[in-house]
Coordinates of C-alpha atoms in Angstrom, one line a residue:
Chain A
M481 CA -12.8 54.6 26.8
N482 CA -12.9 53.5 30.4
K483 CA -11.3 50.4 31.5
I484 CA -13.7 47.2 32.2
I485 CA -11.6 44.0 32.8
S486 CA -8.3 43.5 33.4
H487 CA -5.9 40.6 34.0
T488 CA -2.1 39.7 34.6
V489 CA -0.3 36.7 33.7
D490 CA 3.6 36.0 33.8
L491 CA 5.3 36.4 30.6
D492 CA 7.5 32.8 29.9
I493 CA 10.1 34.0 27.6
K494 CA 11.6 31.5 25.6
F495 CA 15.3 31.1 24.4
S496 CA 13.7 31.1 20.5
D497 CA 12.0 34.2 21.3
V498 CA 15.4 36.0 21.6
D499 CA 17.4 37.4 18.7
S500 CA 21.0 37.6 17.5
I501 CA 21.5 41.0 19.8
G502 CA 20.5 38.8 22.7
I503 CA 17.0 40.7 23.5
V504 CA 13.4 39.4 22.8
W505 CA 12.6 40.0 19.2
H506 CA 10.4 42.7 18.9
G507 CA 7.6 40.8 16.7
H508 CA 7.2 38.6 19.5
Y509 CA 5.5 41.2 21.7
V510 CA 2.3 40.8 19.3
R511 CA 2.3 37.0 20.4
Y512 CA 2.7 38.2 23.9
F513 CA -0.5 40.4 23.7
E514 CA -2.6 37.6 22.0
D515 CA -1.6 35.2 25.0
G516 CA -2.3 38.1 27.5
R517 CA -5.7 38.7 25.9
E518 CA -6.1 34.6 25.7
A519 CA -5.6 34.3 29.1
L520 CA -8.0 37.3 30.1
G521 CA -10.7 35.7 27.5
R522 CA -10.4 32.2 29.3
K523 CA -10.9 34.0 32.5
Y524 CA -14.2 36.2 31.6
G525 CA -15.4 33.9 28.7
I526 CA -14.7 35.8 25.5
G527 CA -11.8 34.0 24.2
Y528 CA -11.2 33.2 20.6
S529 CA -13.4 29.4 21.5
D530 CA -15.9 31.1 23.0
F531 CA -16.1 33.7 19.8
K532 CA -16.3 30.6 17.9
K533 CA -19.2 28.7 19.6
Q534 CA -21.3 31.8 18.8
G535 CA -20.1 31.6 15.3
I536 CA -18.0 34.8 15.2
V537 CA -14.2 35.2 14.4
V538 CA -12.5 38.3 15.8
P539 CA -9.5 39.6 13.5
V540 CA -7.2 42.4 14.7
V541 CA -7.5 45.0 12.3
Q542 CA -4.9 47.4 14.2
I543 CA -2.1 46.9 16.6
N544 CA 0.4 49.1 18.0
C545 CA 3.4 48.7 20.7
D546 CA 5.9 50.6 22.3
Y547 CA 9.4 49.3 23.4
K548 CA 10.5 51.3 26.4
R549 CA 12.9 48.5 27.5
M550 CA 14.6 45.6 26.2
I551 CA 13.6 41.7 27.5
R552 CA 16.6 39.5 27.8
Y553 CA 16.4 35.7 28.2
E554 CA 15.2 34.5 31.8
D555 CA 13.9 38.2 32.6
K556 CA 11.0 37.8 34.7
V557 CA 8.2 40.0 33.2
Q558 CA 4.4 40.2 33.4
L559 CA 1.9 41.4 31.0
T560 CA -1.4 43.2 32.1
T561 CA -4.1 43.0 29.4
T562 CA -7.0 45.4 29.8
L563 CA -10.2 45.3 28.0
L564 CA -11.5 48.9 27.3
D565 CA -15.3 49.7 27.5
T566 CA -17.1 50.5 24.4
T567 CA -20.7 49.8 23.0
A568 CA -19.1 50.1 19.4
A569 CA -18.8 46.7 17.8
K570 CA -15.3 46.1 18.2
L571 CA -12.8 45.0 21.2
V572 CA -10.2 47.4 22.0
Y573 CA -7.4 46.1 24.6
E574 CA -4.4 47.8 26.0
Y575 CA -1.5 46.1 27.1
Q576 CA 1.3 47.0 29.4
I577 CA 4.6 44.7 30.3
K578 CA 6.5 45.2 33.2
D579 CA 9.7 44.0 34.9
K580 CA 8.2 41.6 37.9
Q581 CA 11.1 43.1 40.3
T582 CA 11.4 46.5 39.6
Q583 CA 7.9 47.2 38.0
N584 CA 9.5 49.3 35.4
I585 CA 7.3 49.4 32.3
I586 CA 9.0 47.4 29.2
A587 CA 6.5 48.1 26.9
T588 CA 2.9 49.3 25.9
G589 CA 0.7 48.6 23.3
S590 CA -2.9 48.5 22.1
S591 CA -5.1 46.3 19.7
T592 CA -8.6 46.5 18.0
Q593 CA -10.5 43.6 17.0
V594 CA -13.8 43.7 15.1
F595 CA -16.8 40.8 14.8
L596 CA -17.2 38.8 11.6
A597 CA -19.3 36.0 10.9
A598 CA -17.2 32.9 10.9
E599 CA -18.7 31.4 7.6
S600 CA -19.2 34.3 5.7
F601 CA -16.3 36.7 6.9
E602 CA -19.2 39.4 6.9
M603 CA -18.6 42.3 9.2
M604 CA -21.1 42.5 12.3
L605 CA -22.4 45.8 13.0
N606 CA -23.5 45.5 16.6
L607 CA -21.7 44.2 19.4
P608 CA -22.6 40.3 20.0
Q609 CA -25.3 39.8 22.4
F610 CA -23.1 37.7 24.9
I611 CA -20.9 40.5 25.1
T612 CA -23.6 43.2 25.9
D613 CA -24.8 40.4 28.6
K614 CA -21.2 40.1 30.3
R615 CA -20.7 43.8 29.7
K616 CA -23.6 44.6 32.5
E617 CA -22.1 42.2 34.8
W618 CA -18.7 43.5 34.4
L619 CA -19.9 47.0 35.0
E620 CA -22.1 46.2 38.2
D621 CA -18.8 44.8 39.7
Chain B
M254 CA 13.1 4.2 -1.9
N255 CA 14.2 6.0 -5.0
K256 CA 14.1 9.5 -6.1
I257 CA 11.0 10.5 -8.1
I258 CA 11.2 14.1 -8.1
S259 CA 13.3 16.6 -7.0
H260 CA 13.5 20.9 -6.8
T261 CA 16.0 23.1 -5.4
V262 CA 15.5 26.7 -4.1
D263 CA 17.4 29.5 -2.5
L264 CA 16.3 30.2 1.4
D265 CA 15.9 33.3 2.2
I266 CA 17.4 33.6 6.0
K267 CA 15.7 36.2 7.9
F268 CA 17.0 38.3 11.0
S269 CA 14.0 36.9 13.0
D270 CA 15.8 33.3 12.0
V271 CA 18.8 34.0 14.2
D272 CA 19.2 33.2 17.7
S273 CA 21.1 34.8 20.5
I274 CA 24.2 32.5 19.5
G275 CA 24.0 33.8 16.0
I276 CA 23.2 31.1 14.1
V277 CA 19.7 30.0 12.7
W278 CA 17.6 28.7 15.2
H279 CA 17.5 24.7 14.6
G280 CA 13.7 24.9 14.8
H281 CA 13.4 27.1 11.7
Y282 CA 14.8 24.2 9.4
V283 CA 11.6 22.4 9.8
R284 CA 9.9 25.6 8.1
Y285 CA 12.5 25.7 5.5
F286 CA 11.8 21.8 4.9
E287 CA 8.0 22.9 4.3
D288 CA 8.8 25.6 2.4
G289 CA 11.1 23.3 -0.2
R290 CA 8.0 20.9 0.0
E291 CA 5.6 23.2 -1.1
A292 CA 8.2 25.0 -3.8
L293 CA 8.1 21.6 -5.4
G294 CA 4.4 21.0 -4.5
R295 CA 3.7 24.0 -6.7
K296 CA 5.8 23.0 -9.7
Y297 CA 4.5 19.2 -9.7
G298 CA 0.7 20.0 -8.5
I299 CA 1.2 18.3 -5.3
G300 CA 1.1 21.4 -2.9
Y301 CA -1.1 21.8 0.0
S302 CA -3.8 23.6 -2.0
D303 CA -3.7 20.7 -4.8
F304 CA -4.5 18.2 -2.0
K305 CA -6.9 20.0 -0.4
K306 CA -9.0 20.2 -3.9
Q307 CA -9.3 16.7 -3.8
G308 CA -10.5 16.9 -0.2
I309 CA -7.3 15.7 1.4
V310 CA -4.7 17.0 4.2
V311 CA -1.6 15.4 4.5
P312 CA -0.3 15.7 8.1
V313 CA 3.7 15.3 9.1
V314 CA 3.8 12.5 11.1
Q315 CA 7.8 12.1 11.3
I316 CA 10.4 14.3 11.0
N317 CA 14.4 14.4 11.5
C318 CA 17.1 16.7 10.7
D319 CA 21.1 16.3 11.0
Y320 CA 22.9 19.6 11.4
K321 CA 26.0 19.5 10.2
R322 CA 27.0 23.2 9.7
M323 CA 25.5 26.5 11.3
I324 CA 23.7 28.9 9.1
R325 CA 24.5 32.8 9.6
Y326 CA 22.4 35.7 8.7
E327 CA 23.0 36.4 5.0
D328 CA 24.8 33.3 4.7
K329 CA 23.6 32.1 0.6
V330 CA 22.5 28.7 1.1
Q331 CA 20.1 26.2 -0.9
L332 CA 17.6 23.5 -0.2
T333 CA 16.7 20.5 -2.5
T334 CA 13.9 18.7 -1.7
T335 CA 13.2 15.2 -3.2
L336 CA 10.3 12.8 -3.3
L337 CA 11.0 9.3 -2.8
D338 CA 8.9 7.0 -4.7
T339 CA 6.7 4.6 -2.9
T340 CA 3.2 3.0 -3.7
A341 CA 2.3 3.0 -0.2
A342 CA 0.0 5.7 1.1
K343 CA 2.5 8.2 2.2
L344 CA 4.9 11.2 1.0
V345 CA 8.5 10.5 2.1
Y346 CA 10.5 13.6 1.5
E347 CA 14.5 13.9 1.8
Y348 CA 16.0 17.4 2.1
Q349 CA 19.6 18.7 1.7
I350 CA 20.6 22.3 2.7
K351 CA 23.8 23.4 1.1
D352 CA 25.9 26.4 1.3
K353 CA 25.6 27.9 -2.2
Q354 CA 29.3 28.9 -2.9
T355 CA 31.3 26.1 -1.5
Q356 CA 28.6 23.5 -1.6
N357 CA 29.4 22.2 1.7
I358 CA 26.3 20.2 3.2
I359 CA 24.7 22.3 6.1
A360 CA 21.8 20.0 6.9
T361 CA 20.0 16.8 5.8
G362 CA 16.9 15.6 6.8
S363 CA 13.6 13.6 5.9
S364 CA 9.9 13.8 6.6
T365 CA 6.8 11.7 6.1
Q366 CA 3.4 12.6 5.6
V367 CA -0.1 10.5 5.3
F368 CA -3.3 11.2 3.7
L369 CA -6.6 12.0 5.9
A370 CA -9.9 13.0 4.3
A371 CA -10.3 16.6 5.0
E372 CA -13.4 16.7 6.8
S373 CA -13.3 13.5 8.9
F374 CA -9.6 13.4 9.4
E375 CA -10.0 9.4 8.4
M376 CA -6.6 7.9 7.2
M377 CA -6.7 6.8 3.5
L378 CA -5.0 3.7 2.8
N379 CA -4.1 4.1 -0.6
L380 CA -2.3 6.7 -2.7
P381 CA -4.9 9.2 -4.1
Q382 CA -5.7 8.5 -7.2
F383 CA -4.3 11.9 -8.8
I384 CA -1.1 11.2 -7.1
T385 CA -0.7 7.7 -8.6
D386 CA -1.6 9.4 -12.0
K387 CA 1.2 11.8 -11.7
R388 CA 3.7 9.1 -10.2
K389 CA 3.0 7.3 -14.0
E390 CA 4.1 10.6 -16.0
W391 CA 7.1 11.2 -13.6
L392 CA 8.3 7.6 -13.9
E393 CA 8.1 8.1 -17.8
D394 CA 10.0 11.5 -17.6
Chain C
M878 CA 21.4 4.7 27.3
N879 CA 19.7 4.8 30.5
K880 CA 17.6 7.8 31.8
I881 CA 19.0 9.8 34.4
I882 CA 17.1 12.9 35.1
S883 CA 13.6 13.5 33.8
H884 CA 11.4 16.6 34.0
T885 CA 7.5 17.1 32.9
V886 CA 5.9 20.1 32.2
D887 CA 2.3 21.4 31.1
L888 CA 2.5 23.0 27.7
D889 CA 1.2 26.1 26.9
I890 CA -0.7 25.8 23.4
K891 CA -0.8 29.3 21.7
F892 CA -3.3 30.5 19.0
S893 CA -0.6 31.1 17.1
D894 CA 0.5 27.6 17.0
V895 CA -2.5 26.4 15.2
D896 CA -2.4 26.2 11.5
S897 CA -5.1 26.3 8.7
I898 CA -6.1 22.6 9.2
G899 CA -7.1 23.7 12.8
I900 CA -4.0 21.6 14.4
V901 CA -0.9 22.7 16.1
W902 CA 1.4 23.1 13.1
H903 CA 4.2 20.1 13.4
G904 CA 7.3 22.7 13.1
H905 CA 6.1 23.9 16.9
Y906 CA 7.1 20.7 18.3
V907 CA 10.6 21.5 17.8
R908 CA 9.8 24.5 20.0
Y909 CA 7.9 22.4 22.8
F910 CA 11.2 20.2 23.1
E911 CA 13.6 22.9 23.6
D912 CA 10.8 24.4 26.0
G913 CA 10.9 21.4 27.8
R914 CA 14.6 20.8 27.9
E915 CA 14.9 24.3 29.4
A916 CA 12.6 23.7 32.2
L917 CA 14.3 20.8 33.0
G918 CA 17.9 22.6 32.9
R919 CA 16.5 25.2 34.9
K920 CA 15.7 22.5 37.5
Y921 CA 18.8 20.7 37.4
G922 CA 21.2 23.6 36.4
I923 CA 22.4 22.6 33.1
G924 CA 20.1 25.0 31.1
Y925 CA 21.4 27.2 28.4
S926 CA 22.2 29.9 30.8
D927 CA 24.2 27.9 32.9
F928 CA 26.3 26.7 29.8
K929 CA 26.8 30.0 28.8
K930 CA 28.4 30.9 32.3
Q931 CA 30.9 28.0 31.6
G932 CA 31.8 29.5 28.3
I933 CA 29.9 26.9 26.5
V934 CA 27.3 26.7 23.6
V935 CA 25.2 23.6 22.9
P936 CA 23.8 23.5 19.3
V937 CA 21.4 20.8 18.4
V938 CA 23.3 18.3 15.9
Q939 CA 20.2 15.8 15.5
I940 CA 16.6 16.1 16.2
N941 CA 13.5 13.9 15.3
C942 CA 9.8 14.0 16.0
D943 CA 7.0 11.0 15.6
Y944 CA 3.6 12.4 15.6
K945 CA 1.4 10.1 16.6
R946 CA -2.0 12.5 17.4
M947 CA -2.6 15.7 16.8
I948 CA -3.2 18.8 19.3
R949 CA -5.8 21.6 18.9
Y950 CA -5.9 24.6 20.5
E951 CA -7.2 24.4 24.2
D952 CA -6.3 21.0 24.3
K953 CA -4.3 20.2 27.8
V954 CA -1.1 18.3 27.1
Q955 CA 2.1 17.8 29.1
L956 CA 5.5 17.0 28.1
T957 CA 8.2 14.8 29.4
T958 CA 11.7 15.6 29.0
T959 CA 14.4 12.8 29.9
L960 CA 18.0 13.2 29.8
L961 CA 20.1 10.3 28.8
D962 CA 23.2 8.9 30.5
T963 CA 26.5 9.0 28.5
T964 CA 29.9 9.6 29.3
A965 CA 30.5 10.8 25.5
A966 CA 30.9 14.5 24.5
K967 CA 27.1 15.1 24.0
L968 CA 23.5 15.8 25.7
V969 CA 20.9 13.2 24.2
Y970 CA 17.2 13.9 25.3
E971 CA 14.1 12.0 24.6
Y972 CA 10.6 13.8 24.7
Q973 CA 7.3 12.3 25.3
I974 CA 4.1 14.7 24.7
K975 CA 0.8 13.0 26.0
D976 CA -2.9 14.2 26.9
K977 CA -3.3 15.2 30.2
Q978 CA -6.7 13.4 30.7
T979 CA -6.3 10.2 28.7
Q980 CA -2.4 10.2 28.8
N981 CA -2.4 9.2 25.3
I982 CA 1.0 9.6 23.6
I983 CA 0.8 12.4 21.1
A984 CA 4.4 12.4 20.3
T985 CA 7.7 11.3 21.1
G986 CA 11.1 12.6 19.9
S987 CA 14.9 12.7 20.8
S988 CA 17.5 15.6 20.0
T989 CA 21.1 15.3 20.6
Q990 CA 23.5 18.5 21.6
V991 CA 27.1 18.5 21.5
F992 CA 29.5 21.3 23.4
L993 CA 31.6 24.2 21.8
A994 CA 33.4 26.8 23.0
A995 CA 31.3 29.9 22.7
E996 CA 34.2 32.1 21.5
S997 CA 35.6 29.7 19.2
F998 CA 32.8 27.6 18.4
E999 CA 35.2 25.2 18.6
M1000 CA 33.9 21.5 19.5
M1001 CA 34.6 19.8 23.2
L1002 CA 35.7 16.5 23.2
N1003 CA 35.0 15.9 26.4
L1004 CA 31.9 16.4 28.7
P1005 CA 32.4 19.6 30.6
Q1006 CA 33.5 19.4 34.0
F1007 CA 30.4 20.8 35.7
I1008 CA 28.6 17.9 33.7
T1009 CA 30.5 15.1 35.0
D1010 CA 30.0 16.6 38.7
K1011 CA 26.2 16.3 38.5
R1012 CA 26.3 13.3 36.8
K1013 CA 28.0 11.8 39.9
E1014 CA 25.0 13.4 42.2
W1015 CA 22.3 12.2 39.7
L1016 CA 23.5 8.6 39.6
E1017 CA 23.5 8.6 43.6
D1018 CA 20.0 10.0 43.9
Chain D
M281 CA 8.5 63.9 7.1
N282 CA 9.2 63.3 3.3
K283 CA 10.0 60.0 1.5
I284 CA 13.6 59.7 0.8
I285 CA 13.9 55.8 -0.4
S286 CA 11.9 53.1 -1.2
H287 CA 11.7 49.6 -2.6
T288 CA 9.0 47.1 -3.3
V289 CA 9.5 43.0 -2.9
D290 CA 7.4 40.1 -3.5
L291 CA 6.2 38.6 -0.2
D292 CA 6.4 34.8 0.2
I293 CA 3.9 33.4 2.1
K294 CA 4.4 30.5 4.3
F295 CA 2.2 27.5 5.1
S296 CA 3.1 28.1 8.4
D297 CA 2.2 32.0 8.6
V298 CA -1.6 30.8 8.2
D299 CA -3.7 30.5 11.2
S300 CA -6.7 28.4 12.1
I301 CA -9.1 30.9 10.3
G302 CA -7.4 30.4 7.1
I303 CA -5.8 34.0 7.1
V304 CA -2.1 35.0 7.8
W305 CA -1.9 35.4 11.4
H306 CA -1.6 39.2 12.2
G307 CA 1.6 39.1 13.9
H308 CA 3.8 37.6 10.8
Y309 CA 3.2 41.3 9.3
V310 CA 5.7 42.5 12.0
R311 CA 8.2 40.0 10.4
Y312 CA 7.1 40.8 6.8
F313 CA 7.9 44.8 7.5
E314 CA 11.4 43.5 8.8
D315 CA 11.9 41.7 5.8
G316 CA 10.9 44.4 3.8
R317 CA 13.4 47.1 5.8
E318 CA 15.8 44.7 5.2
A319 CA 15.3 44.3 1.6
L320 CA 15.6 47.8 1.4
G321 CA 18.8 47.8 3.7
R322 CA 20.7 45.5 1.3
K323 CA 19.9 47.8 -1.6
Y324 CA 21.0 51.0 -0.3
G325 CA 23.6 49.8 2.0
I326 CA 21.7 50.2 5.5
G327 CA 20.6 46.8 6.4
Y328 CA 21.4 45.3 9.9
S329 CA 25.0 44.1 8.8
D330 CA 25.9 47.4 7.4
F331 CA 25.2 49.0 11.1
K332 CA 26.8 45.9 12.7
K333 CA 30.1 46.8 10.5
Q334 CA 29.9 50.3 12.4
G335 CA 29.1 49.0 15.9
I336 CA 25.8 50.2 16.0
V337 CA 22.5 48.0 16.5
V338 CA 19.0 49.5 15.7
P339 CA 16.1 48.2 18.0
V340 CA 12.7 48.9 17.1
V341 CA 11.4 51.2 19.7
Q342 CA 7.6 51.6 17.8
I343 CA 5.6 49.7 15.5
N344 CA 2.0 50.0 14.3
C345 CA -0.1 48.3 11.8
D346 CA -3.7 48.5 10.4
Y347 CA -5.1 45.6 8.9
K348 CA -7.6 46.5 6.0
R349 CA -7.8 43.1 4.2
M350 CA -6.8 39.3 4.8
I351 CA -4.0 37.5 3.1
R352 CA -4.9 33.9 2.3
Y353 CA -2.1 31.1 1.5
E354 CA -0.7 31.8 -2.1
D355 CA -2.3 35.0 -2.5
K356 CA 0.1 37.3 -4.2
V357 CA 1.3 40.2 -2.4
Q358 CA 3.8 42.9 -2.4
L359 CA 5.3 45.2 0.4
T360 CA 6.5 48.6 -0.4
T361 CA 8.9 50.0 2.4
T362 CA 9.7 53.4 2.5
L363 CA 12.3 55.3 4.4
L364 CA 11.1 58.7 5.7
D365 CA 13.5 61.7 5.8
T366 CA 15.0 63.1 8.8
T367 CA 17.6 64.6 10.5
A368 CA 16.9 63.3 13.8
A369 CA 18.9 60.4 15.3
K370 CA 16.4 57.6 14.2
L371 CA 15.2 55.8 11.4
V372 CA 11.4 56.3 10.6
Y373 CA 9.7 53.4 7.8
E374 CA 6.4 53.3 6.5
Y375 CA 5.0 50.3 4.9
Q376 CA 2.1 49.4 2.7
I377 CA 0.9 45.6 1.8
K378 CA -1.0 45.5 -1.5
D379 CA -2.5 42.7 -3.7
K380 CA -0.6 42.1 -6.7
Q381 CA -3.3 41.8 -8.9
T382 CA -5.8 44.4 -8.0
Q383 CA -3.4 46.6 -6.2
N384 CA -5.8 46.8 -3.3
I385 CA -4.3 48.0 0.1
I386 CA -4.0 45.0 2.6
A387 CA -2.2 46.8 5.1
T388 CA -0.1 49.9 6.0
G389 CA 2.2 50.4 8.8
S390 CA 5.0 52.3 10.3
S391 CA 8.0 51.4 12.3
T392 CA 10.7 53.6 14.6
Q393 CA 14.2 52.6 15.0
V394 CA 17.1 54.3 17.5
F395 CA 20.8 54.0 17.3
L396 CA 22.7 52.4 20.1
A397 CA 26.2 51.6 20.6
A398 CA 26.4 47.7 19.9
E399 CA 28.8 47.1 23.1
S400 CA 27.4 49.3 25.7
F401 CA 23.7 49.6 24.2
E402 CA 24.0 53.3 25.1
M403 CA 21.8 55.3 22.7
M404 CA 23.4 57.6 20.0
L405 CA 21.9 61.2 20.1
N406 CA 23.1 61.7 16.5
L407 CA 22.3 60.3 13.0
P408 CA 25.6 57.9 12.2
Q409 CA 28.1 59.5 9.6
F410 CA 27.7 57.0 7.3
I411 CA 23.6 57.6 7.1
T412 CA 24.2 61.1 6.9
D413 CA 26.7 60.7 3.7
K414 CA 24.1 58.4 2.4
R415 CA 21.1 61.0 3.0
K416 CA 23.1 63.5 0.7
E417 CA 23.3 61.0 -1.9
W418 CA 19.9 60.3 -1.4
L419 CA 18.6 63.8 -1.7
E420 CA 20.5 64.5 -5.0
D421 CA 19.0 61.7 -6.8

């Protein structure tokens, strides 16, 4: 799948994100990924709130993360979130966390979400129309 | 206010509860209090799900915690949750976390919740009837 | 106690901060308070890392929070953290969370921390010298 | 890789684990996996504390999770954690979360950890001796 839209944010590492070994606890990366997804979503109109207005929820059905380096408290890191292009009824994102100074890769990951009707939790078999419309715009850019 | 019902549970300290100083991060105590409240709630029929069936939500409007000792990973600790007796339209709980072996007090706290209609989020000015009924039973015990 | 230094930050409400009632779960406010404290700490040189360099840890020994309004996902809120002035061997902070637009108060709280030697976890009975020095500067400003 | 040891625990779903859609937030599964790993670790002497006594930390370098069904508050679910057999210098676990009543699979996942010297954070190229010793016992059982 090709990349279609992408967005980079600084990650704000909290004291409570750090575990007893002195590094960011690995489980928090899943939250960072969601924060990156939502930042991109707010920019491009495909955040959780945008889906909600359409009566759609988008649960995560698959996630993975590869940890290459550790993050310590007060490290300056950035997260790039990329939506992959697909006409299938799903959202596939890729994530890359980097050290801001050295640009060393700290972690990479991906996630897949599906579309459910918010009321019935019934799976939607096609891309929602507003996503199809946006996709055309993104491809033209 | 007098104590009316009380319940003690073992706390299960998670690796991810421990911060970089090697002690349980203070913010997790608020979750422990809620876990204790829900354990008592399941026993006495006043958990979040019981309120939900009555169309009521019970948001926390006040919380406090005094930390006397630290908890380390794999410490054996217990939490006693006590509902205080009141005819006012609120739930007031007291909490006591102790070391299971020494019975030393680790922390004490309290919380206050009010009753809202689940749909409108409108404040209820009286104790819900099912709580009034239960209160009579508890006082008779 | 008088106010001595103060700092205001925007709070970034995460999707995972919101509970099943659709409001920010009350326990997260304790993390917000710590985030506010650390933002102020970075500005004034009294963050966790600054204490660590001095061989000091500053555990929270008391916390409380009064919840006046609810926060929903994507609400714009700000947190003002204020250090109170004291010559006693402790740090006392006050917190105020407000709606950015209406300036309505959402929550208020306070916390107390003590000073421990990082190695021995032994309580320090006096204000660390670097805090005493900073205090003089702040009072002169 | 073959399975070598396995352990099943009940998962205790917390109110604060549930998100605004009314299901357990997907990020919490990573914590459940760690809880399962630690429960197995306590039983077989390979928990974080056992490694720590050997001067070893075991950071997670890879994690993934496939979500097949949702978990709601008060659902009764169980987690089976299985260590895969390998002579390489890593720990590979598989996870399966099931509904206790129906035995329907809710989620599956896996994780990989490596061995670092606790002081230097230097990677160890061989299985620690105490794991090699335990492995022999497990294979004989």
